[in-house]
mmCIF file of C-alpha atoms and ligand atoms in Angstrom:
data_model
loop_
_atom_site.group_PDB
_atom_site.id
_atom_site.type_symbol
_atom_site.label_atom_id
_atom_site.label_comp_id
_atom_site.label_asym_id
_atom_site.label_seq_id
_atom_site.Cartn_x
_atom_site.Cartn_y
_atom_site.Cartn_z
ATOM 1 C CA UNK A 8 104.538 94.455 74.211
ATOM 2 C CA UNK A 9 100.690 93.971 75.316
ATOM 3 C CA UNK A 10 99.142 90.745 74.746
ATOM 4 C CA UNK A 11 95.833 90.234 74.995
ATOM 5 C CA UNK A 12 93.022 87.426 75.162
ATOM 6 C CA UNK A 13 89.337 86.746 75.804
ATOM 7 C CA UNK A 14 87.892 84.636 78.043
ATOM 8 C CA UNK A 15 84.414 83.921 78.045
ATOM 9 C CA UNK A 16 82.686 82.905 81.396
ATOM 10 C CA UNK A 17 78.828 81.439 82.348
ATOM 11 C CA UNK A 18 76.976 84.099 84.537
ATOM 12 C CA UNK A 19 75.023 82.563 87.575
ATOM 13 C CA UNK A 20 72.171 85.385 86.723
ATOM 14 C CA UNK A 21 68.684 84.680 89.178
ATOM 15 C CA UNK A 22 65.434 85.375 87.383
ATOM 16 C CA UNK A 23 65.375 88.619 88.571
ATOM 17 C CA UNK A 24 68.274 89.843 87.021
ATOM 18 C CA UNK A 25 67.635 88.271 84.165
ATOM 19 C CA UNK A 26 64.897 89.991 83.343
ATOM 20 C CA UNK A 27 66.804 93.289 84.013
ATOM 21 C CA UNK A 28 69.549 92.391 81.987
ATOM 22 C CA UNK A 29 67.076 91.307 79.007
ATOM 23 C CA UNK A 30 65.970 95.043 79.627
ATOM 24 C CA UNK A 31 69.429 96.360 79.250
ATOM 25 C CA UNK A 32 70.212 94.664 76.232
ATOM 26 C CA UNK A 33 67.069 95.842 74.464
ATOM 27 C CA UNK A 34 67.602 99.268 75.496
ATOM 28 C CA UNK A 35 71.615 99.163 74.362
ATOM 29 C CA UNK A 36 70.158 97.725 71.108
ATOM 30 C CA UNK A 37 67.508 100.499 70.614
ATOM 31 C CA UNK A 38 70.359 102.922 71.400
ATOM 32 C CA UNK A 39 72.603 101.683 68.978
ATOM 33 C CA UNK A 40 70.175 101.431 66.258
ATOM 34 C CA UNK A 41 68.850 105.029 66.661
ATOM 35 C CA UNK A 42 72.302 106.160 66.500
ATOM 36 C CA UNK A 43 73.194 104.525 63.151
ATOM 37 C CA UNK A 44 69.463 105.559 62.089
ATOM 38 C CA UNK A 45 70.785 109.250 62.585
ATOM 39 C CA UNK A 46 73.950 108.546 61.001
ATOM 40 C CA UNK A 47 72.218 107.466 58.130
ATOM 41 C CA UNK A 48 70.336 110.561 57.484
ATOM 42 C CA UNK A 49 70.943 112.518 54.218
ATOM 43 C CA UNK A 50 73.674 112.140 51.308
ATOM 44 C CA UNK A 51 76.796 112.436 53.988
ATOM 45 C CA UNK A 52 76.891 109.715 56.558
ATOM 46 C CA UNK A 53 78.047 110.691 59.874
ATOM 47 C CA UNK A 54 81.178 109.171 60.865
ATOM 48 C CA UNK A 55 82.580 111.186 63.542
ATOM 49 C CA UNK A 56 82.053 110.115 66.935
ATOM 50 C CA UNK A 57 81.863 113.730 68.726
ATOM 51 C CA UNK A 58 79.569 114.873 66.083
ATOM 52 C CA UNK A 59 77.376 111.938 66.765
ATOM 53 C CA UNK A 60 77.527 112.269 70.795
ATOM 54 C CA UNK A 61 76.316 115.990 70.217
ATOM 55 C CA UNK A 62 73.518 115.198 68.132
ATOM 56 C CA UNK A 63 72.153 111.975 69.682
ATOM 57 C CA UNK A 64 73.438 111.510 73.707
ATOM 58 C CA UNK A 65 70.306 113.799 74.943
ATOM 59 C CA UNK A 66 67.637 112.342 72.828
ATOM 60 C CA UNK A 67 69.292 108.653 73.389
ATOM 61 C CA UNK A 68 69.383 109.767 77.688
ATOM 62 C CA UNK A 69 65.675 110.509 76.881
ATOM 63 C CA UNK A 70 64.147 107.869 75.345
ATOM 64 C CA UNK A 71 66.252 105.046 77.620
ATOM 65 C CA UNK A 72 67.119 104.375 81.237
ATOM 66 C CA UNK A 73 70.544 103.229 80.202
ATOM 67 C CA UNK A 74 73.812 104.227 82.142
ATOM 68 C CA UNK A 75 75.409 107.327 80.671
ATOM 69 C CA UNK A 76 78.529 105.128 79.921
ATOM 70 C CA UNK A 77 76.451 102.165 78.040
ATOM 71 C CA UNK A 78 74.678 105.116 75.984
ATOM 72 C CA UNK A 79 78.327 106.100 75.010
ATOM 73 C CA UNK A 80 79.002 102.257 74.463
ATOM 74 C CA UNK A 81 76.368 101.889 72.323
ATOM 75 C CA UNK A 82 76.998 104.963 70.233
ATOM 76 C CA UNK A 83 80.747 103.985 69.566
ATOM 77 C CA UNK A 84 79.017 100.196 68.348
ATOM 78 C CA UNK A 85 76.936 102.731 65.651
ATOM 79 C CA UNK A 86 79.782 105.041 65.267
ATOM 80 C CA UNK A 87 82.325 102.067 64.407
ATOM 81 C CA UNK A 88 79.789 99.922 62.056
ATOM 82 C CA UNK A 89 78.533 103.161 59.889
ATOM 83 C CA UNK A 90 82.408 103.892 59.545
ATOM 84 C CA UNK A 91 82.827 100.090 58.418
ATOM 85 C CA UNK A 92 80.173 100.440 55.911
ATOM 86 C CA UNK A 93 82.045 103.758 54.456
ATOM 87 C CA UNK A 94 85.260 101.738 54.512
ATOM 88 C CA UNK A 95 83.769 99.507 52.018
ATOM 89 C CA UNK A 96 82.084 101.955 49.917
ATOM 90 C CA UNK A 97 85.365 103.327 49.121
ATOM 91 C CA UNK A 98 86.625 100.262 48.067
ATOM 92 C CA UNK A 99 84.128 99.601 46.009
ATOM 93 C CA UNK A 100 82.173 97.341 47.563
ATOM 94 C CA UNK A 101 78.496 96.950 48.993
ATOM 95 C CA UNK A 102 77.614 97.854 52.511
ATOM 96 C CA UNK A 103 73.953 98.278 53.857
ATOM 97 C CA UNK A 104 72.822 99.924 56.679
ATOM 98 C CA UNK A 105 73.875 98.509 60.067
ATOM 99 C CA UNK A 106 71.120 96.995 62.230
ATOM 100 C CA UNK A 107 71.972 95.381 65.405
ATOM 101 C CA UNK A 108 69.997 92.259 66.692
ATOM 102 C CA UNK A 109 72.417 90.389 68.042
ATOM 103 C CA UNK A 110 71.897 90.444 72.081
ATOM 104 C CA UNK A 111 75.214 91.619 73.319
ATOM 105 C CA UNK A 112 76.125 94.678 75.878
ATOM 106 C CA UNK A 113 79.376 96.471 75.509
ATOM 107 C CA UNK A 114 81.265 97.234 79.411
ATOM 108 C CA UNK A 115 83.775 99.334 80.556
ATOM 109 C CA UNK A 116 85.516 99.740 83.889
ATOM 110 C CA UNK A 117 83.086 102.864 83.359
ATOM 111 C CA UNK A 118 79.763 100.773 83.756
ATOM 112 C CA UNK A 119 81.066 97.359 85.498
ATOM 113 C CA UNK A 120 83.374 96.557 88.120
ATOM 114 C CA UNK A 121 85.490 92.946 87.718
ATOM 115 C CA UNK A 122 86.164 91.189 90.799
ATOM 116 C CA UNK A 123 88.030 87.720 90.935
ATOM 117 C CA UNK A 124 84.532 85.608 91.197
ATOM 118 C CA UNK A 125 81.814 88.169 90.074
ATOM 119 C CA UNK A 126 80.779 91.304 88.182
ATOM 120 C CA UNK A 127 78.762 94.558 88.844
ATOM 121 C CA UNK A 128 76.935 95.282 85.976
ATOM 122 C CA UNK A 129 75.263 98.960 85.249
ATOM 123 C CA UNK A 130 71.328 97.929 83.912
ATOM 124 C CA UNK A 131 68.488 99.858 83.386
ATOM 125 C CA UNK A 132 67.262 99.705 86.985
ATOM 126 C CA UNK A 133 70.894 99.960 88.942
ATOM 127 C CA UNK A 134 73.826 97.979 89.263
ATOM 128 C CA UNK A 135 73.649 94.545 89.840
ATOM 129 C CA UNK A 136 76.245 92.359 91.096
ATOM 130 C CA UNK A 137 76.295 88.783 89.243
ATOM 131 C CA UNK A 138 78.673 85.576 90.026
ATOM 132 C CA UNK A 139 80.571 83.532 87.362
ATOM 133 C CA UNK A 140 80.430 80.143 87.133
ATOM 134 C CA UNK A 141 83.956 79.410 87.063
ATOM 135 C CA UNK A 142 85.836 76.220 86.912
ATOM 136 C CA UNK A 143 87.967 74.462 89.721
ATOM 137 C CA UNK A 144 91.013 77.173 90.612
ATOM 138 C CA UNK A 145 93.279 73.999 90.191
ATOM 139 C CA UNK A 146 92.621 73.029 86.684
ATOM 140 C CA UNK A 147 94.808 74.502 83.790
ATOM 141 C CA UNK A 148 91.955 76.399 81.824
ATOM 142 C CA UNK A 149 91.664 80.057 80.323
ATOM 143 C CA UNK A 150 90.178 81.127 83.390
ATOM 144 C CA UNK A 151 93.085 80.091 85.831
ATOM 145 C CA UNK A 152 95.427 81.456 82.992
ATOM 146 C CA UNK A 153 94.108 84.581 82.235
ATOM 147 C CA UNK A 154 91.487 85.845 84.852
ATOM 148 C CA UNK A 155 93.913 84.739 88.149
ATOM 149 C CA UNK A 156 96.846 85.626 86.718
ATOM 150 C CA UNK A 157 98.187 88.808 88.494
ATOM 151 C CA UNK A 158 99.909 89.989 84.815
ATOM 152 C CA UNK A 159 96.225 90.430 83.148
ATOM 153 C CA UNK A 160 93.761 92.759 84.005
ATOM 154 C CA UNK A 161 90.453 92.737 82.605
ATOM 155 C CA UNK A 162 89.817 95.847 80.451
ATOM 156 C CA UNK A 163 86.031 95.427 79.363
ATOM 157 C CA UNK A 164 83.268 92.809 78.623
ATOM 158 C CA UNK A 165 80.979 92.217 76.092
ATOM 159 C CA UNK A 166 77.482 90.507 77.661
ATOM 160 C CA UNK A 167 75.760 87.940 75.495
ATOM 161 C CA UNK A 168 72.676 86.112 75.818
ATOM 162 C CA UNK A 169 72.383 82.859 73.971
ATOM 163 C CA UNK A 170 70.558 79.396 74.314
ATOM 164 C CA UNK A 171 69.309 80.884 77.306
ATOM 165 C CA UNK A 172 72.536 81.786 78.951
ATOM 166 C CA UNK A 173 74.441 84.653 79.671
ATOM 167 C CA UNK A 174 78.000 84.983 79.183
ATOM 168 C CA UNK A 175 80.470 87.980 80.121
ATOM 169 C CA UNK A 176 83.508 87.852 77.250
ATOM 170 C CA UNK A 177 85.904 89.492 79.349
ATOM 171 C CA UNK A 178 88.657 91.170 77.556
ATOM 172 C CA UNK A 179 91.962 91.004 79.134
ATOM 173 C CA UNK A 180 95.488 92.418 78.599
ATOM 174 C CA UNK A 181 99.084 91.639 79.543
ATOM 175 C CA UNK A 182 102.087 93.771 79.316
ATOM 176 C CA UNK A 183 104.385 90.853 78.525
ATOM 177 C CA UNK A 184 108.442 91.116 78.144
ATOM 178 C CA UNK A 185 109.273 88.896 75.334
ATOM 179 C CA UNK A 186 109.618 89.603 72.091
ATOM 180 C CA UNK A 187 107.517 86.367 71.344
ATOM 181 C CA UNK A 188 104.043 86.452 73.039
ATOM 182 C CA UNK A 189 103.768 82.808 72.103
ATOM 183 C CA UNK A 190 106.396 81.522 74.428
ATOM 184 C CA UNK A 191 105.224 84.060 77.057
ATOM 185 C CA UNK A 192 101.832 83.149 77.291
ATOM 186 C CA UNK A 193 102.307 79.080 76.512
ATOM 187 C CA UNK A 194 101.288 76.596 79.039
ATOM 188 C CA UNK A 195 98.665 74.915 77.282
ATOM 189 C CA UNK A 196 97.075 75.825 74.228
ATOM 190 C CA UNK A 197 93.741 74.858 72.535
ATOM 191 C CA UNK A 198 92.654 74.178 69.207
ATOM 192 C CA UNK A 199 89.480 74.567 67.417
ATOM 193 C CA UNK A 200 89.244 72.608 64.758
ATOM 194 C CA UNK A 201 87.088 73.562 61.400
ATOM 195 C CA UNK A 202 86.176 72.087 58.065
ATOM 196 C CA UNK A 203 84.847 73.665 54.951
ATOM 197 C CA UNK A 204 82.275 72.006 53.053
ATOM 198 C CA UNK A 205 79.326 72.441 50.602
ATOM 199 C CA UNK A 206 76.339 71.066 52.556
ATOM 200 C CA UNK A 207 77.520 72.678 55.361
ATOM 201 C CA UNK A 208 79.513 75.535 54.960
ATOM 202 C CA UNK A 209 81.718 75.432 58.023
ATOM 203 C CA UNK A 210 81.327 72.800 60.783
ATOM 204 C CA UNK A 211 83.813 73.184 64.236
ATOM 205 C CA UNK A 212 85.190 70.449 66.318
ATOM 206 C CA UNK A 213 83.105 71.761 68.923
ATOM 207 C CA UNK A 214 79.973 70.619 67.016
ATOM 208 C CA UNK A 215 78.709 73.818 65.379
ATOM 209 C CA UNK A 216 77.366 73.506 62.266
ATOM 210 C CA UNK A 217 76.823 76.587 59.825
ATOM 211 C CA UNK A 218 74.557 75.425 56.741
ATOM 212 C CA UNK A 219 75.668 75.924 53.149
ATOM 213 C CA UNK A 220 71.722 75.776 52.114
ATOM 214 C CA UNK A 221 71.375 79.394 51.626
ATOM 215 C CA UNK A 222 74.588 79.968 49.861
ATOM 216 C CA UNK A 223 74.460 77.504 47.476
ATOM 217 C CA UNK A 224 70.507 78.539 46.328
ATOM 218 C CA UNK A 225 72.110 81.880 45.494
ATOM 219 C CA UNK A 226 74.921 80.692 43.511
ATOM 220 C CA UNK A 227 72.624 78.184 41.917
ATOM 221 C CA UNK A 228 70.372 81.096 40.799
ATOM 222 C CA UNK A 229 73.090 83.320 39.464
ATOM 223 C CA UNK A 230 74.495 80.195 37.229
ATOM 224 C CA UNK A 231 71.349 79.698 35.824
ATOM 225 C CA UNK A 232 70.547 82.939 34.918
ATOM 226 C CA UNK A 233 74.157 83.547 33.632
ATOM 227 C CA UNK A 234 74.474 80.107 32.170
ATOM 228 C CA UNK A 235 77.981 80.351 33.227
ATOM 229 C CA UNK A 236 79.536 76.721 33.870
ATOM 230 C CA UNK A 237 80.133 75.022 37.347
ATOM 231 C CA UNK A 238 83.344 75.400 37.794
ATOM 232 C CA UNK A 239 86.180 75.507 40.488
ATOM 233 C CA UNK A 240 89.139 77.202 40.680
ATOM 234 C CA UNK A 241 90.878 80.581 40.870
ATOM 235 C CA UNK A 242 90.066 81.898 37.368
ATOM 236 C CA UNK A 243 86.818 81.136 37.500
ATOM 237 C CA UNK A 244 86.090 82.276 41.096
ATOM 238 C CA UNK A 245 87.363 85.820 40.191
ATOM 239 C CA UNK A 246 86.111 85.935 36.755
ATOM 240 C CA UNK A 247 82.398 85.193 37.575
ATOM 241 C CA UNK A 248 82.536 87.371 41.211
ATOM 242 C CA UNK A 249 83.638 90.270 38.797
ATOM 243 C CA UNK A 250 80.038 89.901 37.298
ATOM 244 C CA UNK A 251 78.131 89.420 39.916
ATOM 245 C CA UNK A 252 76.434 92.458 41.298
ATOM 246 C CA UNK A 253 77.475 94.552 43.926
ATOM 247 C CA UNK A 254 74.803 93.859 45.909
ATOM 248 C CA UNK A 255 74.586 90.230 45.723
ATOM 249 C CA UNK A 256 77.808 89.632 46.918
ATOM 250 C CA UNK A 257 77.692 91.984 49.573
ATOM 251 C CA UNK A 258 74.545 90.248 51.238
ATOM 252 C CA UNK A 259 76.771 87.074 51.173
ATOM 253 C CA UNK A 260 79.682 88.866 52.557
ATOM 254 C CA UNK A 261 77.683 89.504 55.646
ATOM 255 C CA UNK A 262 76.704 86.113 55.739
ATOM 256 C CA UNK A 263 80.587 85.127 55.937
ATOM 257 C CA UNK A 264 80.948 87.901 58.303
ATOM 258 C CA UNK A 265 78.362 86.328 60.226
ATOM 259 C CA UNK A 266 79.733 83.081 60.182
ATOM 260 C CA UNK A 267 83.493 84.353 61.045
ATOM 261 C CA UNK A 268 82.301 86.190 64.268
ATOM 262 C CA UNK A 269 80.562 82.678 65.060
ATOM 263 C CA UNK A 270 83.363 80.662 65.035
ATOM 264 C CA UNK A 271 85.130 83.138 66.956
ATOM 265 C CA UNK A 272 83.155 83.078 69.596
ATOM 266 C CA UNK A 273 82.817 79.450 69.606
ATOM 267 C CA UNK A 274 86.514 79.702 69.942
ATOM 268 C CA UNK A 275 86.509 82.361 72.499
ATOM 269 C CA UNK A 276 83.430 80.369 74.624
ATOM 270 C CA UNK A 277 85.909 77.157 74.443
ATOM 271 C CA UNK A 278 89.087 78.760 75.720
ATOM 272 C CA UNK A 279 90.977 77.855 72.420
ATOM 273 C CA UNK A 280 93.594 80.127 71.116
ATOM 274 C CA UNK A 281 93.982 78.404 67.849
ATOM 275 C CA UNK A 282 91.696 78.271 64.983
ATOM 276 C CA UNK A 283 92.768 75.728 62.494
ATOM 277 C CA UNK A 284 91.878 75.393 58.994
ATOM 278 C CA UNK A 285 92.570 73.127 56.018
ATOM 279 C CA UNK A 286 94.413 74.382 53.337
ATOM 280 C CA UNK A 287 92.202 75.828 50.970
ATOM 281 C CA UNK A 288 94.732 74.952 47.781
ATOM 282 C CA UNK A 289 93.393 71.773 45.501
ATOM 283 C CA UNK A 290 89.800 72.177 47.698
ATOM 284 C CA UNK A 291 88.586 71.909 44.017
ATOM 285 C CA UNK A 292 89.897 68.152 43.929
ATOM 286 C CA UNK A 293 89.096 67.209 47.670
ATOM 287 C CA UNK A 294 85.205 68.547 47.091
ATOM 288 C CA UNK A 295 83.857 67.298 43.698
ATOM 289 C CA UNK A 296 80.641 69.402 44.299
ATOM 290 C CA UNK A 297 82.389 72.664 44.783
ATOM 291 C CA UNK A 298 82.198 75.346 42.533
ATOM 292 C CA UNK A 299 83.777 78.812 41.878
ATOM 293 C CA UNK A 300 81.348 80.572 44.459
ATOM 294 C CA UNK A 301 82.519 78.116 47.127
ATOM 295 C CA UNK A 302 86.138 78.624 46.317
ATOM 296 C CA UNK A 303 85.465 82.430 46.692
ATOM 297 C CA UNK A 304 83.569 81.713 50.057
ATOM 298 C CA UNK A 305 86.083 79.738 51.523
ATOM 299 C CA UNK A 306 88.766 82.540 50.767
ATOM 300 C CA UNK A 307 86.420 85.337 52.246
ATOM 301 C CA UNK A 308 85.777 83.300 55.383
ATOM 302 C CA UNK A 309 89.631 82.154 55.976
ATOM 303 C CA UNK A 310 90.482 86.253 55.753
ATOM 304 C CA UNK A 311 87.458 87.487 57.793
ATOM 305 C CA UNK A 312 88.411 85.060 60.916
ATOM 306 C CA UNK A 313 91.849 85.953 60.556
ATOM 307 C CA UNK A 314 91.591 89.320 60.695
ATOM 308 C CA UNK A 315 88.815 89.568 63.425
ATOM 309 C CA UNK A 316 90.744 86.709 65.403
ATOM 310 C CA UNK A 317 93.913 88.880 66.083
ATOM 311 C CA UNK A 318 91.592 91.294 68.165
ATOM 312 C CA UNK A 319 90.721 88.143 70.605
ATOM 313 C CA UNK A 320 94.570 87.122 70.772
ATOM 314 C CA UNK A 321 93.402 83.783 68.590
ATOM 315 C CA UNK A 322 96.029 82.664 66.048
ATOM 316 C CA UNK A 323 94.861 81.196 63.042
ATOM 317 C CA UNK A 324 96.707 77.794 61.313
ATOM 318 C CA UNK A 325 96.636 76.115 58.496
ATOM 319 C CA UNK A 326 97.153 72.175 58.056
ATOM 320 C CA UNK A 327 97.325 69.960 55.587
ATOM 321 C CA UNK A 328 94.137 68.483 54.272
ATOM 322 C CA UNK A 329 95.073 65.216 52.685
ATOM 323 C CA UNK A 330 92.244 62.525 54.469
ATOM 324 C CA UNK A 331 91.134 64.342 56.809
ATOM 325 C CA UNK A 332 87.567 63.048 55.555
ATOM 326 C CA UNK A 333 88.235 59.866 54.943
ATOM 327 C CA UNK A 334 90.093 59.473 58.238
ATOM 328 C CA UNK A 335 88.412 58.306 61.482
ATOM 329 C CA UNK A 336 89.220 60.553 64.134
ATOM 330 C CA UNK A 337 88.524 57.694 67.054
ATOM 331 C CA UNK A 338 91.262 55.444 66.204
ATOM 332 C CA UNK A 339 93.053 56.814 63.090
ATOM 333 C CA UNK A 340 92.262 54.602 60.332
ATOM 334 C CA UNK A 341 91.901 55.926 56.942
ATOM 335 C CA UNK A 342 89.918 54.541 54.409
ATOM 336 C CA UNK A 343 87.559 55.629 51.197
ATOM 337 C CA UNK A 344 84.784 53.990 52.505
ATOM 338 C CA UNK A 345 84.910 55.080 56.060
ATOM 339 C CA UNK A 346 82.706 58.145 54.401
ATOM 340 C CA UNK A 347 79.011 57.417 52.522
ATOM 341 C CA UNK A 348 78.059 61.279 52.163
ATOM 342 C CA UNK A 349 77.700 63.027 55.861
ATOM 343 C CA UNK A 350 77.546 59.867 57.734
ATOM 344 C CA UNK A 351 81.233 58.692 59.121
ATOM 345 C CA UNK A 352 81.128 54.958 60.089
ATOM 346 C CA UNK A 353 85.070 53.805 60.635
ATOM 347 C CA UNK A 354 85.153 49.941 59.101
ATOM 348 C CA UNK A 355 87.674 49.290 61.556
ATOM 349 C CA UNK A 356 86.522 50.291 65.240
ATOM 350 C CA UNK A 357 83.044 51.276 64.396
ATOM 351 C CA UNK A 358 83.147 55.021 65.385
ATOM 352 C CA UNK A 359 80.131 56.607 63.934
ATOM 353 C CA UNK A 360 79.388 60.388 63.480
ATOM 354 C CA UNK A 361 78.355 63.283 61.075
ATOM 355 C CA UNK A 362 81.337 63.183 58.156
ATOM 356 C CA UNK A 363 81.995 66.790 58.123
ATOM 357 C CA UNK A 364 82.096 66.811 62.272
ATOM 358 C CA UNK A 365 84.676 63.916 62.219
ATOM 359 C CA UNK A 366 86.762 65.909 59.577
ATOM 360 C CA UNK A 367 86.730 68.977 61.649
ATOM 361 C CA UNK A 368 87.805 67.168 64.383
ATOM 362 C CA UNK A 369 90.624 65.669 62.201
ATOM 363 C CA UNK A 370 91.910 69.255 60.961
ATOM 364 C CA UNK A 371 92.098 70.151 64.881
ATOM 365 C CA UNK A 372 94.558 66.250 65.311
ATOM 366 C CA UNK A 373 96.801 67.574 62.767
ATOM 367 C CA UNK A 374 97.232 71.035 64.081
ATOM 368 C CA UNK A 375 97.903 69.215 67.268
ATOM 369 C CA UNK A 376 100.108 66.254 66.318
ATOM 370 C CA UNK A 377 102.383 68.547 64.308
ATOM 371 C CA UNK A 378 102.682 71.041 66.973
ATOM 372 C CA UNK A 379 104.031 67.987 69.406
ATOM 373 C CA UNK A 380 106.530 66.922 67.089
ATOM 374 C CA UNK A 381 107.725 69.682 65.337
ATOM 375 C CA UNK A 382 108.297 73.416 65.861
ATOM 376 C CA UNK A 383 105.760 74.365 68.118
ATOM 377 C CA UNK A 384 108.153 74.667 71.228
ATOM 378 C CA UNK A 385 106.688 71.470 72.957
ATOM 379 C CA UNK A 386 103.803 73.101 74.671
ATOM 380 C CA UNK A 387 101.111 70.833 75.269
ATOM 381 C CA UNK A 388 98.092 71.436 72.708
ATOM 382 C CA UNK A 389 94.429 70.040 72.713
ATOM 383 C CA UNK A 390 91.798 70.114 70.585
ATOM 384 C CA UNK A 391 88.790 71.153 71.815
ATOM 385 C CA UNK A 392 85.351 69.107 71.600
ATOM 386 C CA UNK A 393 81.842 70.285 72.260
ATOM 387 C CA UNK A 394 82.139 68.226 75.918
ATOM 388 C CA UNK A 395 85.959 68.275 77.003
ATOM 389 C CA UNK A 396 88.909 67.967 75.013
ATOM 390 C CA UNK A 397 91.278 65.599 73.302
ATOM 391 C CA UNK A 398 95.045 65.264 73.498
ATOM 392 C CA UNK A 399 97.742 64.034 71.443
ATOM 393 C CA UNK A 400 97.742 60.502 72.856
ATOM 394 C CA UNK A 401 94.119 60.207 72.109
ATOM 395 C CA UNK A 402 93.012 60.717 75.888
ATOM 396 C CA UNK A 403 90.121 62.410 76.576
ATOM 397 C CA UNK A 404 89.514 64.936 79.270
ATOM 398 C CA UNK A 405 86.115 65.778 80.408
ATOM 399 C CA UNK A 406 85.389 69.627 80.539
ATOM 400 C CA UNK A 407 85.711 71.508 83.994
ATOM 401 C CA UNK A 408 83.016 74.639 84.555
ATOM 402 C CA UNK A 409 79.849 72.917 83.629
ATOM 403 C CA UNK A 410 78.185 72.764 87.071
ATOM 404 C CA UNK A 411 75.548 69.940 87.161
ATOM 405 C CA UNK A 412 76.835 68.286 84.605
ATOM 406 C CA UNK A 413 78.454 64.535 85.159
ATOM 407 C CA UNK A 414 81.141 64.813 83.246
ATOM 408 C CA UNK A 415 80.351 62.058 80.982
ATOM 409 C CA UNK A 416 82.522 61.931 77.703
ATOM 410 C CA UNK A 417 79.845 62.589 75.361
ATOM 411 C CA UNK A 418 81.395 63.985 71.988
ATOM 412 C CA UNK A 419 78.977 63.540 69.330
ATOM 413 C CA UNK A 420 77.959 66.800 68.273
ATOM 414 C CA UNK A 421 74.536 68.181 68.982
ATOM 415 C CA UNK A 422 73.062 69.883 65.834
ATOM 416 C CA UNK A 423 71.111 72.634 67.317
ATOM 417 C CA UNK A 424 69.343 74.138 64.489
ATOM 418 C CA UNK A 425 68.037 77.152 65.731
ATOM 419 C CA UNK A 426 71.589 78.002 66.498
ATOM 420 C CA UNK A 427 73.056 77.408 63.263
ATOM 421 C CA UNK A 428 70.179 78.524 61.362
ATOM 422 C CA UNK A 429 70.473 81.737 63.652
ATOM 423 C CA UNK A 430 74.237 82.482 62.730
ATOM 424 C CA UNK A 431 73.812 81.317 58.993
ATOM 425 C CA UNK A 432 71.315 83.909 57.830
HETATM 426 ZN ZN1 ZN B 15 87.793 53.976 63.726
#
């Protein structure tokens, strides 16, 4: 059977190449949006790739300096987005015209050549060669497991530009003889813990936050208009969401899709093969400030992450939520007074951090403990933090591959407002 893994590699890009890549990204987005605009004209939206090719290829070649295969990849990206919008209409859901802004370019083997330590990429002005910034080869990392392995072949990649850095998300696959891909590929598995909440809709154990502000604002406005009560629970969620306008729910589904993509990106970039959530049942008891709207949002978010993660070879797991917000992720001491709103201060060891970040670490740790004592096959597992990995014995391992970093264990989260708001809106 086929096993797929996505491995994120940081690229060593000089300023000339960076300028070329930025122009390539701009023209790729221009091409994809041009095809969407064309497909969207008229009453019937065009979803056929062959038809879109015939109707837009020459125009896009004329308007851009893109390599022929990049033009085709942009068209495929556009066609896929239009197809999924139409599919949602057929299910009675709202979907607006897709528009691409996220700085990415889709590469395949015709417009990129993947070598062991560098890649050759087509740009608006011919090809450039860019080196990978790889961790030491003797360490057990996703790079050594999948990129250096002869069993795994790179099939394509997406170029991403984020926080001033260039990344390549390499898609790899392997033919594996075992019936259980997990056994065939386990060496070391890394888990990303996710905490769901009201002030922050989602927080990962790597320290990325997605604010719940916009969502909460929308829900309150809706409740005021309809005079409905703030209630939690399945029935309230279903009854209320039925009566919310399709356009409004569509907007928020789109937001949740973006958060789901962000969580998966976070997992891929940190070499995680498992994303762990708390079990959603009983969430109303645990989060007294949660309403039917949150219940609805958490269910959608979990569902989106679950189906999107399959493409990346990432598994989704749920853990028992008991005490994840009251337990100290550093020493294990559990007490309700450890937490005061968004601040977590352990009464025993003094560990201080954002309460939701502490909870996200606990979600990851719970998955890890369960799978080392239970039915996980005994494979070593670690929780990915924003600087390094924590194993079940509480031992901290500094990250590999960040050249120029001292590697000191700094695991408090960086609240990057620009980044979290960019993803949440
Ligand atoms: Zn403690």
